[in-house]
PDB file of N, CA and C in Angstrom:
ATOM      1  N   MET X   1     -50.918  -0.067-102.161  1.00 91.00           N
ATOM      2  CA  MET X   1     -49.872   0.828-102.080  1.00 91.00           C
ATOM      3  C   MET X   1     -49.743   1.420-103.455  1.00 91.00           C
ATOM      4  N   ILE X   2     -49.832   0.005-104.225  1.00 92.00           N
ATOM      5  CA  ILE X   2     -50.093   0.264-105.858  1.00 92.00           C
ATOM      6  C   ILE X   2     -50.916   1.022-106.352  1.00 92.00           C
ATOM      7  N   PHE X   3     -52.085   1.757-105.818  1.00 94.00           N
ATOM      8  CA  PHE X   3     -53.292   2.095-106.092  1.00 94.00           C
ATOM      9  C   PHE X   3     -52.800   3.902-105.819  1.00 94.00           C
ATOM     10  N   GLU X   4     -51.993   3.976-104.918  1.00 93.00           N
ATOM     11  CA  GLU X   4     -51.603   5.097-104.485  1.00 93.00           C
ATOM     12  C   GLU X   4     -50.310   5.945-105.104  1.00 93.00           C
ATOM     13  N   SER X   5     -49.538   4.734-105.589  1.00 93.00           N
ATOM     14  CA  SER X   5     -48.248   5.026-106.223  1.00 93.00           C
ATOM     15  C   SER X   5     -48.713   5.597-107.685  1.00 93.00           C
ATOM     16  N   VAL X   6     -50.057   5.019-108.330  1.00 94.00           N
ATOM     17  CA  VAL X   6     -50.486   5.082-109.623  1.00 94.00           C
ATOM     18  C   VAL X   6     -50.965   6.793-109.409  1.00 94.00           C
ATOM     19  N   GLU X   7     -51.634   6.491-108.517  1.00 93.00           N
ATOM     20  CA  GLU X   7     -52.412   8.226-108.134  1.00 93.00           C
ATOM     21  C   GLU X   7     -51.893   8.901-108.067  1.00 93.00           C
ATOM     22  N   PHE X   8     -50.742   8.807-107.693  1.00 93.00           N
ATOM     23  CA  PHE X   8     -49.345  10.167-107.295  1.00 93.00           C
ATOM     24  C   PHE X   8     -49.053  10.124-108.593  1.00 93.00           C
ATOM     25  N   ARG X   9     -48.613   9.124-109.101  1.00 93.00           N
ATOM     26  CA  ARG X   9     -48.165   9.740-110.694  1.00 93.00           C
ATOM     27  C   ARG X   9     -48.718   9.905-111.213  1.00 93.00           C
ATOM     28  N   GLN X  10     -49.965   9.672-111.296  1.00 92.00           N
ATOM     29  CA  GLN X  10     -51.004  10.625-112.322  1.00 92.00           C
ATOM     30  C   GLN X  10     -50.670  11.886-112.122  1.00 92.00           C
ATOM     31  N   ARG X  11     -51.029  12.603-110.909  1.00 91.00           N
ATOM     32  CA  ARG X  11     -51.084  13.938-110.416  1.00 91.00           C
ATOM     33  C   ARG X  11     -49.567  14.811-110.718  1.00 91.00           C
ATOM     34  N   ARG X  12     -48.853  13.768-111.061  1.00 90.00           N
ATOM     35  CA  ARG X  12     -47.382  14.528-111.044  1.00 90.00           C
ATOM     36  C   ARG X  12     -47.030  14.594-112.663  1.00 90.00           C
ATOM     37  N   MET X  13     -48.118  14.188-112.992  1.00 91.00           N
ATOM     38  CA  MET X  13     -48.333  13.982-114.672  1.00 91.00           C
ATOM     39  C   MET X  13     -47.351  12.940-116.055  1.00 91.00           C
ATOM     40  N   ASP X  14     -46.856  12.076-114.686  1.00 91.00           N
ATOM     41  CA  ASP X  14     -45.338  11.049-115.362  1.00 91.00           C
ATOM     42  C   ASP X  14     -46.071  10.264-116.110  1.00 91.00           C
ATOM     43  N   TRP X  15     -47.718  10.152-116.340  1.00 92.00           N
ATOM     44  CA  TRP X  15     -48.251   9.327-117.057  1.00 92.00           C
ATOM     45  C   TRP X  15     -49.585   9.758-116.645  1.00 92.00           C
ATOM     46  N   TYR X  16     -50.935   8.885-118.153  1.00 91.00           N
ATOM     47  CA  TYR X  16     -51.794   9.042-117.516  1.00 91.00           C
ATOM     48  C   TYR X  16     -52.325   7.724-117.660  1.00 91.00           C
ATOM     49  N   VAL X  17     -53.176   7.186-116.209  1.00 93.00           N
ATOM     50  CA  VAL X  17     -53.417   5.852-116.824  1.00 93.00           C
ATOM     51  C   VAL X  17     -54.926   5.669-116.958  1.00 93.00           C
ATOM     52  N   ALA X  18     -55.550   5.388-117.654  1.00 91.00           N
ATOM     53  CA  ALA X  18     -56.807   5.407-117.966  1.00 91.00           C
ATOM     54  C   ALA X  18     -57.627   4.246-116.990  1.00 91.00           C
ATOM     55  N   LEU X  19     -56.831   2.690-116.699  1.00 94.00           N
ATOM     56  CA  LEU X  19     -57.429   1.719-116.306  1.00 94.00           C
ATOM     57  C   LEU X  19     -56.360   0.916-115.993  1.00 94.00           C
ATOM     58  N   LEU X  20     -56.460   0.499-114.363  1.00 95.00           N
ATOM     59  CA  LEU X  20     -55.274  -0.702-114.030  1.00 95.00           C
ATOM     60  C   LEU X  20     -56.042  -1.581-113.572  1.00 95.00           C
ATOM     61  N   VAL X  21     -55.977  -3.113-114.144  1.00 96.00           N
ATOM     62  CA  VAL X  21     -56.269  -4.386-113.053  1.00 96.00           C
ATOM     63  C   VAL X  21     -55.271  -5.204-112.858  1.00 96.00           C
ATOM     64  N   LEU X  22     -55.193  -5.190-111.336  1.00 93.00           N
ATOM     65  CA  LEU X  22     -54.083  -5.907-110.538  1.00 93.00           C
ATOM     66  C   LEU X  22     -54.997  -7.362-110.296  1.00 93.00           C
ATOM     67  N   MET X  23     -54.346  -8.171-110.799  1.00 93.00           N
ATOM     68  CA  MET X  23     -54.389  -9.577-110.551  1.00 93.00           C
ATOM     69  C   MET X  23     -53.207 -10.243-109.575  1.00 93.00           C
ATOM     70  N   PRO X  24     -53.605 -11.367-109.416  1.00 91.00           N
ATOM     71  CA  PRO X  24     -52.625 -11.932-108.399  1.00 91.00           C
ATOM     72  C   PRO X  24     -51.054 -12.356-108.438  1.00 91.00           C
ATOM     73  N   ASP X  25     -50.541 -12.311-110.060  1.00 86.00           N
ATOM     74  CA  ASP X  25     -49.564 -12.452-110.270  1.00 86.00           C
ATOM     75  C   ASP X  25     -49.321 -11.872-111.545  1.00 86.00           C
ATOM     76  N   HIS X  26     -49.707 -10.385-112.017  1.00 89.00           N
ATOM     77  CA  HIS X  26     -49.543  -9.760-112.921  1.00 89.00           C
ATOM     78  C   HIS X  26     -50.602  -8.632-112.706  1.00 89.00           C
ATOM     79  N   LEU X  27     -50.336  -7.250-113.710  1.00 91.00           N
ATOM     80  CA  LEU X  27     -51.352  -6.582-114.045  1.00 91.00           C
ATOM     81  C   LEU X  27     -51.381  -5.818-115.128  1.00 91.00           C
ATOM     82  N   HIS X  28     -52.784  -5.234-115.451  1.00 92.00           N
ATOM     83  CA  HIS X  28     -53.100  -5.008-116.961  1.00 92.00           C
ATOM     84  C   HIS X  28     -52.688  -3.346-116.954  1.00 92.00           C
ATOM     85  N   MET X  29     -52.191  -2.429-117.680  1.00 93.00           N
ATOM     86  CA  MET X  29     -52.658  -1.452-117.422  1.00 93.00           C
ATOM     87  C   MET X  29     -52.126  -0.331-118.622  1.00 93.00           C
ATOM     88  N   LEU X  30     -53.779  -0.017-118.935  1.00 92.00           N
ATOM     89  CA  LEU X  30     -53.475   1.816-119.801  1.00 92.00           C
ATOM     90  C   LEU X  30     -52.889   2.582-119.457  1.00 92.00           C
ATOM     91  N   ALA X  31     -52.433   3.001-120.373  1.00 90.00           N
ATOM     92  CA  ALA X  31     -51.139   4.249-120.331  1.00 90.00           C
ATOM     93  C   ALA X  31     -50.926   4.836-121.089  1.00 90.00           C
ATOM     94  N   SER X  32     -50.725   6.317-121.003  1.00 89.00           N
ATOM     95  CA  SER X  32     -49.970   7.028-122.239  1.00 89.00           C
ATOM     96  C   SER X  32     -49.151   7.904-121.311  1.00 89.00           C
ATOM     97  N   PHE X  33     -47.908   8.444-122.076  1.00 90.00           N
ATOM     98  CA  PHE X  33     -47.040   8.849-121.364  1.00 90.00           C
ATOM     99  C   PHE X  33     -46.700  10.230-121.901  1.00 90.00           C
ATOM    100  N   PRO X  34     -46.316  11.390-121.655  1.00 90.00           N
ATOM    101  CA  PRO X  34     -46.271  12.825-122.237  1.00 90.00           C
ATOM    102  C   PRO X  34     -44.913  12.636-122.922  1.00 90.00           C
ATOM    103  N   ASN X  35     -44.586  13.197-123.779  1.00 88.00           N
ATOM    104  CA  ASN X  35     -43.216  13.368-125.292  1.00 88.00           C
ATOM    105  C   ASN X  35     -42.401  12.429-124.604  1.00 88.00           C
ATOM    106  N   ASP X  36     -41.950  14.261-123.586  1.00 89.00           N
ATOM    107  CA  ASP X  36     -40.497  13.863-122.524  1.00 89.00           C
ATOM    108  C   ASP X  36     -40.449  13.070-121.734  1.00 89.00           C
ATOM    109  N   GLN X  37     -41.069  12.354-121.638  1.00 86.00           N
ATOM    110  CA  GLN X  37     -40.792  10.872-121.266  1.00 86.00           C
ATOM    111  C   GLN X  37     -40.542   9.644-121.818  1.00 86.00           C
ATOM    112  N   GLU X  38     -39.450   8.495-121.220  1.00 88.00           N
ATOM    113  CA  GLU X  38     -39.369   7.507-122.068  1.00 88.00           C
ATOM    114  C   GLU X  38     -40.578   6.406-120.703  1.00 88.00           C
ATOM    115  N   MET X  39     -41.536   5.626-121.730  1.00 90.00           N
ATOM    116  CA  MET X  39     -42.016   4.973-121.013  1.00 90.00           C
ATOM    117  C   MET X  39     -41.360   3.655-120.121  1.00 90.00           C
ATOM    118  N   THR X  40     -40.507   3.314-121.146  1.00 90.00           N
ATOM    119  CA  THR X  40     -39.394   1.904-120.408  1.00 90.00           C
ATOM    120  C   THR X  40     -39.379   2.329-118.904  1.00 90.00           C
ATOM    121  N   LYS X  41     -38.515   3.870-118.891  1.00 92.00           N
ATOM    122  CA  LYS X  41     -37.400   4.585-117.631  1.00 92.00           C
ATOM    123  C   LYS X  41     -39.150   5.169-116.655  1.00 92.00           C
ATOM    124  N   VAL X  42     -40.244   5.171-117.300  1.00 92.00           N
ATOM    125  CA  VAL X  42     -41.357   5.587-116.170  1.00 92.00           C
ATOM    126  C   VAL X  42     -41.830   4.334-115.551  1.00 92.00           C
ATOM    127  N   ILE X  43     -41.452   3.359-115.785  1.00 92.00           N
ATOM    128  CA  ILE X  43     -42.507   1.663-115.560  1.00 92.00           C
ATOM    129  C   ILE X  43     -41.643   1.281-114.780  1.00 92.00           C
ATOM    130  N   THR X  44     -40.095   1.262-115.004  1.00 90.00           N
ATOM    131  CA  THR X  44     -39.136   1.016-114.497  1.00 90.00           C
ATOM    132  C   THR X  44     -38.460   1.359-113.110  1.00 90.00           C
ATOM    133  N   GLY X  45     -38.756   2.970-113.134  1.00 91.00           N
ATOM    134  CA  GLY X  45     -38.795   3.243-111.792  1.00 91.00           C
ATOM    135  C   GLY X  45     -39.772   2.973-110.878  1.00 91.00           C
ATOM    136  N   TRP X  46     -40.901   3.181-111.200  1.00 92.00           N
ATOM    137  CA  TRP X  46     -42.243   2.715-111.090  1.00 92.00           C
ATOM    138  C   TRP X  46     -42.658   1.604-109.839  1.00 92.00           C
ATOM    139  N   LYS X  47     -41.711   0.534-110.890  1.00 91.00           N
ATOM    140  CA  LYS X  47     -41.394  -0.956-110.258  1.00 91.00           C
ATOM    141  C   LYS X  47     -40.518  -1.405-109.028  1.00 91.00           C
ATOM    142  N   SER X  48     -39.445  -0.380-109.577  1.00 92.00           N
ATOM    143  CA  SER X  48     -37.982  -0.460-108.598  1.00 92.00           C
ATOM    144  C   SER X  48     -38.244   0.072-107.213  1.00 92.00           C
ATOM    145  N   LEU X  49     -39.450   1.329-107.182  1.00 92.00           N
ATOM    146  CA  LEU X  49     -39.940   2.100-105.770  1.00 92.00           C
ATOM    147  C   LEU X  49     -41.235   1.414-105.206  1.00 92.00           C
ATOM    148  N   LEU X  50     -41.805   0.234-105.850  1.00 92.00           N
ATOM    149  CA  LEU X  50     -42.810  -0.878-105.522  1.00 92.00           C
ATOM    150  C   LEU X  50     -42.366  -1.166-104.609  1.00 92.00           C
ATOM    151  N   ALA X  51     -40.899  -2.404-105.556  1.00 92.00           N
ATOM    152  CA  ALA X  51     -40.261  -3.822-105.098  1.00 92.00           C
ATOM    153  C   ALA X  51     -39.379  -3.026-103.472  1.00 92.00           C
ATOM    154  N   ARG X  52     -39.214  -2.010-103.325  1.00 92.00           N
ATOM    155  CA  ARG X  52     -38.299  -1.187-101.914  1.00 92.00           C
ATOM    156  C   ARG X  52     -39.535  -1.034-101.469  1.00 92.00           C
ATOM    157  N   LYS X  53     -40.409  -0.304-101.702  1.00 92.00           N
ATOM    158  CA  LYS X  53     -41.302   0.091-100.826  1.00 92.00           C
ATOM    159  C   LYS X  53     -42.479  -1.288 -99.979  1.00 92.00           C
ATOM    160  N   CYS X  54     -43.130  -2.021-100.735  1.00 90.00           N
ATOM    161  CA  CYS X  54     -43.887  -2.978-100.749  1.00 90.00           C
ATOM    162  C   CYS X  54     -43.204  -4.784-100.841  1.00 90.00           C
ATOM    163  N   GLY X  55     -42.398  -4.766-101.546  1.00 89.00           N
ATOM    164  CA  GLY X  55     -41.129  -5.778-101.416  1.00 89.00           C
ATOM    165  C   GLY X  55     -41.714  -7.078-102.892  1.00 89.00           C
ATOM    166  N   ILE X  56     -42.328  -5.890-103.313  1.00 87.00           N
ATOM    167  CA  ILE X  56     -43.012  -6.997-104.720  1.00 87.00           C
ATOM    168  C   ILE X  56     -41.813  -7.487-106.209  1.00 87.00           C
ATOM    169  N   LEU X  57     -41.771  -8.854-105.653  1.00 84.00           N
ATOM    170  CA  LEU X  57     -40.632  -9.345-107.174  1.00 84.00           C
ATOM    171  C   LEU X  57     -41.338  -9.334-108.204  1.00 84.00           C
ATOM    172  N   TRP X  58     -40.880  -8.113-109.061  1.00 84.00           N
ATOM    173  CA  TRP X  58     -41.407  -8.154-110.079  1.00 84.00           C
ATOM    174  C   TRP X  58     -40.558  -8.801-111.611  1.00 84.00           C
ATOM    175  N   GLN X  59     -41.171  -9.494-112.585  1.00 78.00           N
ATOM    176  CA  GLN X  59     -40.169  -9.657-113.228  1.00 78.00           C
ATOM    177  C   GLN X  59     -39.094  -8.454-114.154  1.00 78.00           C
ATOM    178  N   ARG X  60     -38.433  -9.323-114.655  1.00 79.00           N
ATOM    179  CA  ARG X  60     -37.044  -8.022-114.747  1.00 79.00           C
ATOM    180  C   ARG X  60     -37.873  -7.120-116.035  1.00 79.00           C
ATOM    181  N   ASP X  61     -38.806  -7.545-116.954  1.00 78.00           N
ATOM    182  CA  ASP X  61     -39.308  -6.710-117.749  1.00 78.00           C
ATOM    183  C   ASP X  61     -40.593  -6.416-117.639  1.00 78.00           C
ATOM    184  N   PHE X  62     -41.202  -6.232-118.837  1.00 83.00           N
ATOM    185  CA  PHE X  62     -42.941  -5.963-119.498  1.00 83.00           C
ATOM    186  C   PHE X  62     -43.192  -5.944-121.086  1.00 83.00           C
ATOM    187  N   PHE X  63     -44.054  -6.563-121.391  1.00 80.00           N
ATOM    188  CA  PHE X  63     -44.261  -6.692-122.674  1.00 80.00           C
ATOM    189  C   PHE X  63     -45.976  -5.147-122.524  1.00 80.00           C
ATOM    190  N   ASP X  64     -45.134  -4.659-123.835  1.00 83.00           N
ATOM    191  CA  ASP X  64     -46.099  -2.956-123.831  1.00 83.00           C
ATOM    192  C   ASP X  64     -46.897  -3.829-125.154  1.00 83.00           C
ATOM    193  N   HIS X  65     -48.004  -3.160-125.973  1.00 81.00           N
ATOM    194  CA  HIS X  65     -48.567  -3.123-126.940  1.00 81.00           C
ATOM    195  C   HIS X  65     -49.062  -2.147-127.314  1.00 81.00           C
ATOM    196  N   ARG X  66     -48.562  -0.874-128.391  1.00 80.00           N
ATOM    197  CA  ARG X  66     -49.165   0.249-128.662  1.00 80.00           C
ATOM    198  C   ARG X  66     -50.802  -0.082-129.210  1.00 80.00           C
ATOM    199  N   LEU X  67     -51.593   0.899-129.057  1.00 79.00           N
ATOM    200  CA  LEU X  67     -52.694   0.893-129.646  1.00 79.00           C
ATOM    201  C   LEU X  67     -52.682   1.608-130.808  1.00 79.00           C
ATOM    202  N   ARG X  68     -53.071   0.559-131.804  1.00 72.00           N
ATOM    203  CA  ARG X  68     -52.900   1.509-133.028  1.00 72.00           C
ATOM    204  C   ARG X  68     -54.486   1.901-133.390  1.00 72.00           C
ATOM    205  N   SER X  69     -54.146   3.207-134.523  1.00 65.00           N
ATOM    206  CA  SER X  69     -55.975   3.687-134.540  1.00 65.00           C
ATOM    207  C   SER X  69     -56.965   2.434-135.057  1.00 65.00           C
ATOM    208  N   ASN X  70     -57.036   1.224-135.824  1.00 64.00           N
ATOM    209  CA  ASN X  70     -58.230   0.189-136.048  1.00 64.00           C
ATOM    210  C   ASN X  70     -58.660  -0.361-134.743  1.00 64.00           C
ATOM    211  N   GLU X  71     -56.971  -0.156-133.372  1.00 70.00           N
ATOM    212  CA  GLU X  71     -57.632  -0.993-132.593  1.00 70.00           C
ATOM    213  C   GLU X  71     -58.596   0.023-131.194  1.00 70.00           C
ATOM    214  N   SER X  72     -59.667  -0.434-130.568  1.00 79.00           N
ATOM    215  CA  SER X  72     -60.902  -0.340-129.912  1.00 79.00           C
ATOM    216  C   SER X  72     -60.283   0.041-128.965  1.00 79.00           C
ATOM    217  N   TRP X  73     -59.793   1.052-128.023  1.00 83.00           N
ATOM    218  CA  TRP X  73     -59.739   1.458-126.471  1.00 83.00           C
ATOM    219  C   TRP X  73     -60.598   0.414-126.032  1.00 83.00           C
ATOM    220  N   GLU X  74     -62.044   0.760-126.222  1.00 86.00           N
ATOM    221  CA  GLU X  74     -62.720  -0.038-125.718  1.00 86.00           C
ATOM    222  C   GLU X  74     -62.721  -1.681-125.568  1.00 86.00           C
ATOM    223  N   GLU X  75     -62.076  -2.226-126.418  1.00 88.00           N
ATOM    224  CA  GLU X  75     -62.489  -3.897-126.601  1.00 88.00           C
ATOM    225  C   GLU X  75     -61.499  -4.135-125.775  1.00 88.00           C
ATOM    226  N   LYS X  76     -59.834  -3.234-125.538  1.00 89.00           N
ATOM    227  CA  LYS X  76     -58.595  -3.433-124.743  1.00 89.00           C
ATOM    228  C   LYS X  76     -59.249  -3.366-122.666  1.00 89.00           C
ATOM    229  N   ALA X  77     -59.978  -2.536-122.710  1.00 91.00           N
ATOM    230  CA  ALA X  77     -60.141  -2.094-121.630  1.00 91.00           C
ATOM    231  C   ALA X  77     -61.075  -3.088-121.312  1.00 91.00           C
ATOM    232  N   ASP X  78     -62.377  -3.904-122.161  1.00 93.00           N
ATOM    233  CA  ASP X  78     -62.899  -4.640-121.442  1.00 93.00           C
ATOM    234  C   ASP X  78     -62.648  -6.054-121.599  1.00 93.00           C
ATOM    235  N   TYR X  79     -61.219  -6.380-122.255  1.00 92.00           N
ATOM    236  CA  TYR X  79     -60.551  -7.751-121.902  1.00 92.00           C
ATOM    237  C   TYR X  79     -60.152  -7.468-121.040  1.00 92.00           C
ATOM    238  N   MET X  80     -59.390  -5.886-120.353  1.00 94.00           N
ATOM    239  CA  MET X  80     -58.790  -6.544-118.820  1.00 94.00           C
ATOM    240  C   MET X  80     -59.391  -6.525-117.671  1.00 94.00           C
ATOM    241  N   ARG X  81     -60.571  -5.628-118.424  1.00 95.00           N
ATOM    242  CA  ARG X  81     -61.609  -6.167-116.876  1.00 95.00           C
ATOM    243  C   ARG X  81     -62.165  -7.828-116.832  1.00 95.00           C
ATOM    244  N   GLN X  82     -62.289  -8.415-118.302  1.00 96.00           N
ATOM    245  CA  GLN X  82     -62.375  -9.910-117.639  1.00 96.00           C
ATOM    246  C   GLN X  82     -61.554 -10.827-117.764  1.00 96.00           C
ATOM    247  N   ASN X  83     -60.252 -10.706-117.358  1.00 95.00           N
ATOM    248  CA  ASN X  83     -59.054 -10.686-117.009  1.00 95.00           C
ATOM    249  C   ASN X  83     -59.395 -12.063-115.474  1.00 95.00           C
ATOM    250  N   PRO X  84     -60.093 -10.974-114.553  1.00 97.00           N
ATOM    251  CA  PRO X  84     -60.507 -12.051-113.462  1.00 97.00           C
ATOM    252  C   PRO X  84     -61.572 -12.683-113.442  1.00 97.00           C
ATOM    253  N   VAL X  85     -62.319 -12.614-114.763  1.00 97.00           N
ATOM    254  CA  VAL X  85     -63.246 -13.784-114.619  1.00 97.00           C
ATOM    255  C   VAL X  85     -62.660 -14.409-115.541  1.00 97.00           C
ATOM    256  N   ARG X  86     -61.633 -14.842-116.772  1.00 95.00           N
ATOM    257  CA  ARG X  86     -61.683 -15.736-116.967  1.00 95.00           C
ATOM    258  C   ARG X  86     -60.812 -16.653-115.805  1.00 95.00           C
ATOM    259  N   GLY X  87     -59.837 -16.258-115.071  1.00 95.00           N
ATOM    260  CA  GLY X  87     -59.026 -16.330-114.553  1.00 95.00           C
ATOM    261  C   GLY X  87     -59.726 -16.993-113.245  1.00 95.00           C
ATOM    262  N   GLY X  88     -61.031 -17.275-113.258  1.00 96.00           N
ATOM    263  CA  GLY X  88     -61.659 -17.838-111.985  1.00 96.00           C
ATOM    264  C   GLY X  88     -61.337 -17.266-110.737  1.00 96.00           C
ATOM    265  N   LEU X  89     -61.400 -15.784-110.796  1.00 96.00           N
ATOM    266  CA  LEU X  89     -61.046 -15.467-109.388  1.00 96.00           C
ATOM    267  C   LEU X  89     -62.028 -14.514-109.533  1.00 96.00           C
ATOM    268  N   ALA X  90     -63.290 -14.078-110.522  1.00 96.00           N
ATOM    269  CA  ALA X  90     -64.448 -13.171-110.069  1.00 96.00           C
ATOM    270  C   ALA X  90     -65.925 -13.935-110.897  1.00 96.00           C
ATOM    271  N   THR X  91     -67.178 -13.871-110.409  1.00 96.00           N
ATOM    272  CA  THR X  91     -68.083 -14.221-111.255  1.00 96.00           C
ATOM    273  C   THR X  91     -68.720 -13.096-112.271  1.00 96.00           C
ATOM    274  N   ARG X  92     -68.197 -11.799-112.183  1.00 96.00           N
ATOM    275  CA  ARG X  92     -68.718 -10.643-112.575  1.00 96.00           C
ATOM    276  C   ARG X  92     -66.853  -9.954-112.576  1.00 96.00           C
ATOM    277  N   SER X  93     -67.228  -9.302-113.728  1.00 94.00           N
ATOM    278  CA  SER X  93     -66.188  -8.013-114.157  1.00 94.00           C
ATOM    279  C   SER X  93     -65.952  -7.113-112.814  1.00 94.00           C
ATOM    280  N   ASP X  94     -67.574  -7.068-112.227  1.00 94.00           N
ATOM    281  CA  ASP X  94     -67.516  -5.697-111.624  1.00 94.00           C
ATOM    282  C   ASP X  94     -67.680  -6.099-110.024  1.00 94.00           C
ATOM    283  N   ASP X  95     -67.225  -7.425-109.411  1.00 95.00           N
ATOM    284  CA  ASP X  95     -67.251  -8.011-108.374  1.00 95.00           C
ATOM    285  C   ASP X  95     -65.562  -7.820-107.997  1.00 95.00           C
ATOM    286  N   TRP X  96     -64.578  -7.621-109.154  1.00 96.00           N
ATOM    287  CA  TRP X  96     -63.144  -7.876-108.569  1.00 96.00           C
ATOM    288  C   TRP X  96     -62.902  -6.167-108.180  1.00 96.00           C
ATOM    289  N   LYS X  97     -62.378  -6.229-106.879  1.00 96.00           N
ATOM    290  CA  LYS X  97     -62.291  -4.622-106.746  1.00 96.00           C
ATOM    291  C   LYS X  97     -60.782  -4.327-106.418  1.00 96.00           C
ATOM    292  N   PHE X  98     -60.160  -5.272-107.434  1.00 96.00           N
ATOM    293  CA  PHE X  98     -58.920  -4.404-107.485  1.00 96.00           C
ATOM    294  C   PHE X  98     -58.631  -3.704-108.968  1.00 96.00           C
ATOM    295  N   VAL X  99     -59.270  -2.543-108.959  1.00 96.00           N
ATOM    296  CA  VAL X  99     -59.348  -2.138-110.485  1.00 96.00           C
ATOM    297  C   VAL X  99     -59.160  -1.171-110.124  1.00 96.00           C
ATOM    298  N   TRP X 100     -58.189  -0.200-110.837  1.00 95.00           N
ATOM    299  CA  TRP X 100     -58.059   1.278-110.594  1.00 95.00           C
ATOM    300  C   TRP X 100     -58.833   2.273-111.702  1.00 95.00           C
ATOM    301  N   GLU X 101     -59.057   3.157-112.019  1.00 92.00           N
ATOM    302  CA  GLU X 101     -59.099   3.739-113.371  1.00 92.00           C
ATOM    303  C   GLU X 101     -59.500   5.367-111.893  1.00 92.00           C
ATOM    304  N   PRO X 102     -59.275   6.370-112.755  1.00 90.00           N
ATOM    305  CA  PRO X 102     -58.921   7.724-112.252  1.00 90.00           C
ATOM    306  C   PRO X 102     -60.405   8.300-112.551  1.00 90.00           C
ATOM    307  N   PRO X 103     -60.464   9.211-111.113  1.00 81.00           N
ATOM    308  CA  PRO X 103     -61.919   9.637-110.736  1.00 81.00           C
ATOM    309  C   PRO X 103     -62.414  10.619-111.980  1.00 81.00           C
ATOM    310  N   ASP X 104     -61.630  11.012-112.824  1.00 72.00           N
ATOM    311  CA  ASP X 104     -62.146  12.182-113.499  1.00 72.00           C
ATOM    312  C   ASP X 104     -62.437  11.511-115.047  1.00 72.00           C
ATOM    313  N   GLY X 105     -62.621  10.105-115.051  1.00 61.00           N
ATOM    314  CA  GLY X 105     -63.357   9.680-116.216  1.00 61.00           C
ATOM    315  C   GLY X 105     -62.276   8.673-117.219  1.00 61.00           C
ATOM    316  N   GLY X 106     -62.087   8.494-118.262  1.00 53.00           N
ATOM    317  CA  GLY X 106     -61.617   7.156-118.377  1.00 53.00           C
ATOM    318  C   GLY X 106     -61.256   7.758-120.323  1.00 53.00           C
ATOM    319  N   PRO X 107     -61.702   7.158-121.250  1.00 50.00           N
ATOM    320  CA  PRO X 107     -61.146   7.090-122.570  1.00 50.00           C
ATOM    321  C   PRO X 107     -60.981   8.783-122.738  1.00 50.00           C
ATOM    322  N   GLY X 108     -59.781   9.203-123.943  1.00 51.00           N
ATOM    323  CA  GLY X 108     -60.015  10.329-124.591  1.00 51.00           C
ATOM    324  C   GLY X 108     -58.918  10.989-123.682  1.00 51.00           C
ATOM    325  N   ARG X 109     -58.586  10.653-122.413  1.00 51.00           N
ATOM    326  CA  ARG X 109     -57.390  11.694-121.759  1.00 51.00           C
ATOM    327  C   ARG X 109     -56.473  11.016-121.906  1.00 51.00           C
ATOM    328  N   SER X 110     -55.224  11.875-121.882  1.00 50.00           N
ATOM    329  CA  SER X 110     -53.888  11.791-122.497  1.00 50.00           C
ATOM    330  C   SER X 110     -53.032  12.351-121.388  1.00 50.00           C
ATOM    331  N   ALA X 111     -51.923  11.767-121.058  1.00 47.00           N
ATOM    332  CA  ALA X 111     -50.844  12.317-120.804  1.00 47.00           C
ATOM    333  C   ALA X 111     -49.634  13.057-121.829  1.00 47.00           C
ATOM    334  N   LEU X 112     -50.530  13.498-122.417  1.00 46.00           N
ATOM    335  CA  LEU X 112     -49.897  14.482-124.092  1.00 46.00           C
ATOM    336  C   LEU X 112     -50.101  15.927-123.669  1.00 46.00           C
ATOM    337  N   PRO X 113     -48.977  16.676-123.721  1.00 43.00           N
ATOM    338  CA  PRO X 113     -49.660  17.886-124.128  1.00 43.00           C
ATOM    339  C   PRO X 113     -50.689  18.510-124.733  1.00 43.00           C
ATOM    340  N   THR X 114     -51.700  19.215-124.511  1.00 42.00           N
ATOM    341  CA  THR X 114     -52.483  20.002-125.387  1.00 42.00           C
ATOM    342  C   THR X 114     -52.636  21.124-125.579  1.00 42.00           C
TER     343      THR X 114
END
């Protein structure tokens, strides 16, 4: 249901998620948001929907980190993919099946208007 909701909101252009790694007690997401969408409202609405539909008990807030020009998108994506390995949940990051990436590719895409 989480992946379905990410894909639905992706098609609706609420955001552009380049990578989502679902862990047992948290998730990591690389996302961009259109200029006319407030990130906090988009994420809060998404979490609220999933709480109602799936019974997920989310923490109250979330931690966000803006990628700066000197930070590598690939470094962040690699860190996220390695999270299940560091947590002892998988031997290799490729073995972890709870990863969502868009079918049209990853980095370079954006929810911002072109």
